[in-house]
mmCIF file of C-alpha atoms in Angstrom:
data_model
loop_
_atom_site.group_PDB
_atom_site.id
_atom_site.type_symbol
_atom_site.label_atom_id
_atom_site.label_comp_id
_atom_site.label_asym_id
_atom_site.label_seq_id
_atom_site.Cartn_x
_atom_site.Cartn_y
_atom_site.Cartn_z
ATOM 1 C CA MET A 1 0.069 -0.221 0.498
ATOM 2 C CA LEU A 2 2.748 2.388 -0.009
ATOM 3 C CA HIS A 3 2.532 3.285 -3.669
ATOM 4 C CA TYR A 4 -1.140 3.967 -3.135
ATOM 5 C CA MET A 5 -0.176 6.044 -0.240
ATOM 6 C CA LEU A 6 2.238 7.962 -2.421
ATOM 7 C CA VAL A 7 0.054 9.130 -4.757
ATOM 8 C CA PHE A 8 -2.419 9.652 -1.916
ATOM 9 C CA MET A 9 -0.449 12.076 -0.146
ATOM 10 C CA ALA A 10 -0.069 14.185 -3.630
ATOM 11 C CA TYR A 11 -3.380 14.310 -4.585
ATOM 12 C CA HIS A 12 -4.102 15.734 -0.741
ATOM 13 C CA SER A 13 -1.250 17.805 -0.417
ATOM 14 C CA SER A 14 -1.675 19.549 -4.226
ATOM 15 C CA ARG A 15 -5.567 20.432 -3.020
ATOM 16 C CA TRP A 16 -4.083 23.048 -0.449
ATOM 17 C CA ILE A 17 -2.819 24.968 -3.107
ATOM 18 C CA PRO A 18 -4.626 26.920 -5.357
ATOM 19 C CA PRO A 19 -5.797 25.812 -9.246
ATOM 20 C CA GLY A 20 -3.852 28.019 -11.124
ATOM 21 C CA GLN A 21 -0.340 27.844 -9.049
ATOM 22 C CA ARG A 22 -0.366 23.989 -8.987
ATOM 23 C CA LEU A 23 2.186 23.720 -11.861
ATOM 24 C CA LYS A 24 4.814 24.884 -9.015
ATOM 25 C CA PHE A 25 3.515 21.561 -6.411
ATOM 26 C CA GLN A 26 4.925 19.329 -9.573
ATOM 27 C CA VAL A 27 8.404 20.356 -8.868
ATOM 28 C CA VAL A 28 7.981 19.232 -4.964
ATOM 29 C CA ASN A 29 6.381 16.242 -6.572
ATOM 30 C CA ALA A 30 9.628 15.662 -8.981
ATOM 31 C CA VAL A 31 12.181 15.650 -6.033
ATOM 32 C CA PHE A 32 9.552 13.166 -4.209
ATOM 33 C CA ILE A 33 9.214 11.172 -6.684
ATOM 34 C CA VAL A 34 13.735 11.076 -6.903
ATOM 35 C CA VAL A 35 13.722 10.830 -2.866
ATOM 36 C CA VAL A 36 11.682 7.378 -3.406
ATOM 37 C CA LEU A 37 13.046 6.080 -7.141
ATOM 38 C CA ALA A 38 16.339 6.987 -6.408
ATOM 39 C CA PRO A 39 17.648 4.210 -3.279
ATOM 40 C CA GLN A 40 15.462 1.660 -4.478
ATOM 41 C CA VAL A 41 17.235 1.465 -8.345
ATOM 42 C CA PHE A 42 20.439 2.295 -5.913
ATOM 43 C CA VAL A 43 19.840 -0.814 -4.317
ATOM 44 C CA MET A 44 18.894 -2.874 -7.728
ATOM 45 C CA GLY A 45 22.216 -1.992 -9.901
ATOM 46 C CA ARG A 46 24.787 -2.772 -6.797
ATOM 47 C CA PRO A 47 26.758 -5.695 -7.440
ATOM 48 C CA LYS A 48 25.605 -7.281 -4.263
ATOM 49 C CA SER A 49 22.424 -7.446 -4.961
ATOM 50 C CA SER A 50 22.993 -9.637 -7.800
ATOM 51 C CA ARG A 51 24.369 -12.598 -5.722
ATOM 52 C CA TYR A 52 22.582 -15.803 -4.635
ATOM 53 C CA CYS A 53 19.683 -14.974 -2.662
ATOM 54 C CA ARG A 54 17.152 -17.661 -1.759
ATOM 55 C CA GLN A 55 13.834 -15.697 -1.908
ATOM 56 C CA PRO A 56 13.648 -13.287 -4.569
ATOM 57 C CA LEU A 57 14.015 -10.190 -3.449
ATOM 58 C CA LEU A 58 15.737 -8.308 -6.730
ATOM 59 C CA ASN A 59 12.197 -9.444 -8.458
ATOM 60 C CA ASN A 60 10.387 -7.727 -6.194
ATOM 61 C CA LEU A 61 12.202 -4.742 -5.654
ATOM 62 C CA ALA A 62 11.938 -4.723 -9.486
ATOM 63 C CA ILE A 63 8.488 -4.488 -9.084
ATOM 64 C CA SER A 64 8.726 -1.888 -6.207
ATOM 65 C CA VAL A 65 10.514 0.131 -9.110
ATOM 66 C CA ALA A 66 7.794 -0.542 -11.437
ATOM 67 C CA LEU A 67 4.924 0.331 -9.107
ATOM 68 C CA SER A 68 6.787 3.466 -8.202
ATOM 69 C CA ILE A 69 6.699 4.835 -11.582
ATOM 70 C CA ILE A 70 3.147 4.253 -12.524
ATOM 71 C CA ALA A 71 2.469 5.766 -8.630
ATOM 72 C CA SER A 72 4.339 8.946 -9.849
ATOM 73 C CA GLY A 73 2.523 8.739 -13.115
ATOM 74 C CA PHE A 74 -0.865 8.375 -11.048
ATOM 75 C CA SER A 75 0.573 11.931 -8.597
ATOM 76 C CA VAL A 76 1.792 13.587 -11.398
ATOM 77 C CA ILE A 77 -1.783 13.681 -13.417
ATOM 78 C CA PHE A 78 -3.702 13.619 -9.899
ATOM 79 C CA THR A 79 -2.532 17.103 -9.092
ATOM 80 C CA LEU A 80 -2.509 18.534 -13.000
ATOM 81 C CA MET A 81 -6.435 17.827 -13.114
ATOM 82 C CA ASP A 82 -9.655 19.232 -11.039
ATOM 83 C CA PRO A 83 -11.771 17.273 -11.076
ATOM 84 C CA VAL A 84 -10.979 13.861 -11.741
ATOM 85 C CA CYS A 85 -12.612 11.271 -13.822
ATOM 86 C CA GLN A 86 -14.394 8.699 -12.240
ATOM 87 C CA SER A 87 -12.665 6.474 -14.944
ATOM 88 C CA LEU A 88 -8.628 7.214 -13.259
ATOM 89 C CA TRP A 89 -9.849 7.218 -10.177
ATOM 90 C CA ALA A 90 -11.137 3.547 -10.720
ATOM 91 C CA ALA A 91 -7.832 2.814 -11.992
ATOM 92 C CA TYR A 92 -5.783 4.036 -9.104
ATOM 93 C CA HIS A 93 -7.968 1.807 -6.701
ATOM 94 C CA VAL A 94 -7.089 -1.337 -8.593
ATOM 95 C CA PHE A 95 -3.700 0.460 -8.750
ATOM 96 C CA GLY A 96 -3.894 -0.070 -4.676
ATOM 97 C CA LEU A 97 -5.217 -3.274 -5.369
ATOM 98 C CA LEU A 98 -1.844 -3.961 -6.522
ATOM 99 C CA SER A 99 0.173 -2.317 -4.755
ATOM 100 C CA CYS A 100 -1.406 -4.359 -1.409
ATOM 101 C CA GLY A 101 -0.567 -7.429 -2.863
ATOM 102 C CA HIS A 102 2.392 -6.443 -3.609
ATOM 103 C CA GLY A 103 3.013 -5.506 0.099
ATOM 104 C CA LEU A 104 1.561 -8.898 1.011
ATOM 105 C CA SER A 105 4.132 -10.467 -0.979
ATOM 106 C CA SER A 106 7.237 -8.305 0.043
ATOM 107 C CA ALA A 107 6.478 -9.202 3.485
ATOM 108 C CA ILE A 108 6.153 -12.986 3.021
ATOM 109 C CA LEU A 109 9.375 -12.438 0.879
ATOM 110 C CA THR A 110 10.932 -10.649 3.575
ATOM 111 C CA LEU A 111 10.169 -12.403 6.772
ATOM 112 C CA THR A 112 11.353 -15.618 4.778
ATOM 113 C CA ALA A 113 14.687 -14.827 3.739
ATOM 114 C CA THR A 114 16.560 -13.320 6.872
ATOM 115 C CA ALA A 115 19.789 -15.634 5.452
ATOM 116 C CA CYS A 116 19.553 -13.262 2.814
ATOM 117 C CA ALA A 117 21.161 -10.553 5.316
ATOM 118 C CA LYS A 118 24.495 -12.044 5.108
ATOM 119 C CA THR A 119 24.563 -12.968 0.913
ATOM 120 C CA THR A 120 22.503 -9.515 -0.360
ATOM 121 C CA PRO A 121 22.872 -6.935 2.872
ATOM 122 C CA GLU A 122 21.218 -3.630 0.817
ATOM 123 C CA LEU A 123 18.730 -5.813 -1.173
ATOM 124 C CA TYR A 124 17.461 -7.237 2.110
ATOM 125 C CA TYR A 125 17.171 -3.818 4.440
ATOM 126 C CA THR A 126 15.422 -2.341 1.365
ATOM 127 C CA SER A 127 13.220 -5.057 1.512
ATOM 128 C CA VAL A 128 12.607 -4.408 4.861
ATOM 129 C CA ALA A 129 12.466 -0.918 4.691
ATOM 130 C CA LEU A 130 9.830 -1.205 2.304
ATOM 131 C CA THR A 131 7.889 -3.830 4.245
ATOM 132 C CA VAL A 132 7.632 -1.538 6.815
ATOM 133 C CA ALA A 133 6.396 1.430 4.849
ATOM 134 C CA SER A 134 3.721 -0.740 2.937
ATOM 135 C CA THR A 135 2.717 -2.551 6.285
ATOM 136 C CA LEU A 136 2.202 0.758 8.049
ATOM 137 C CA CYS A 137 0.566 2.418 5.104
ATOM 138 C CA THR A 138 -1.584 -0.654 4.832
ATOM 139 C CA VAL A 139 -2.606 0.023 9.203
ATOM 140 C CA PHE A 140 -2.953 3.919 8.101
ATOM 141 C CA PHE A 141 -5.947 2.790 5.078
ATOM 142 C CA ALA A 142 -7.647 0.179 7.498
ATOM 143 C CA VAL A 143 -7.919 2.587 10.296
ATOM 144 C CA ARG A 144 -9.233 5.564 7.343
ATOM 145 C CA GLY A 145 -11.649 2.470 6.291
ATOM 146 C CA GLY A 146 -12.924 1.270 8.934
ATOM 147 C CA LEU A 147 -13.486 5.129 10.280
ATOM 148 C CA TRP A 148 -15.186 5.631 6.974
ATOM 149 C CA LEU A 149 -17.526 2.525 7.241
ATOM 150 C CA THR A 150 -18.318 3.982 11.330
ATOM 151 C CA LYS A 151 -19.372 7.181 10.421
ATOM 152 C CA ARG A 152 -21.613 6.048 7.201
ATOM 153 C CA GLN A 153 -23.002 3.796 9.481
ATOM 154 C CA TRP A 154 -23.846 6.697 11.747
ATOM 155 C CA ASP A 155 -24.897 8.441 9.231
ATOM 156 C CA LYS A 156 -28.229 6.050 8.465
#
């Protein structure tokens, strides 16, 4: 859910800025994209990352980079469009399901790859960091969804 959260934060942060000045927000958005993508690409390019690890952590990191690039596209589109069309919202929520699935698989792979900490330390610790971030984002959306359901229940 990390990638879903990145788009969520970009969208809601941009709504505080008047529509005519949102283009300036794209500079902040670009810096944020670099901050998210650079460590992942750096670790993927390290020679130690290609060493043998029983779990496919390198493949998982490649999927994370791809999801980060897609999330950056969504964040650019969402911050520039006003209003955002329903089909784009639907695509974003499908992307959220993919992001949730990636977070779950990342957690499983990381928990079962403790031996990789010795052979591919950068890759393993990057996977741990992405798993922790994804777990925190999942908890955030679970609490937010629970509050939304409670509010809907009380409104009836």
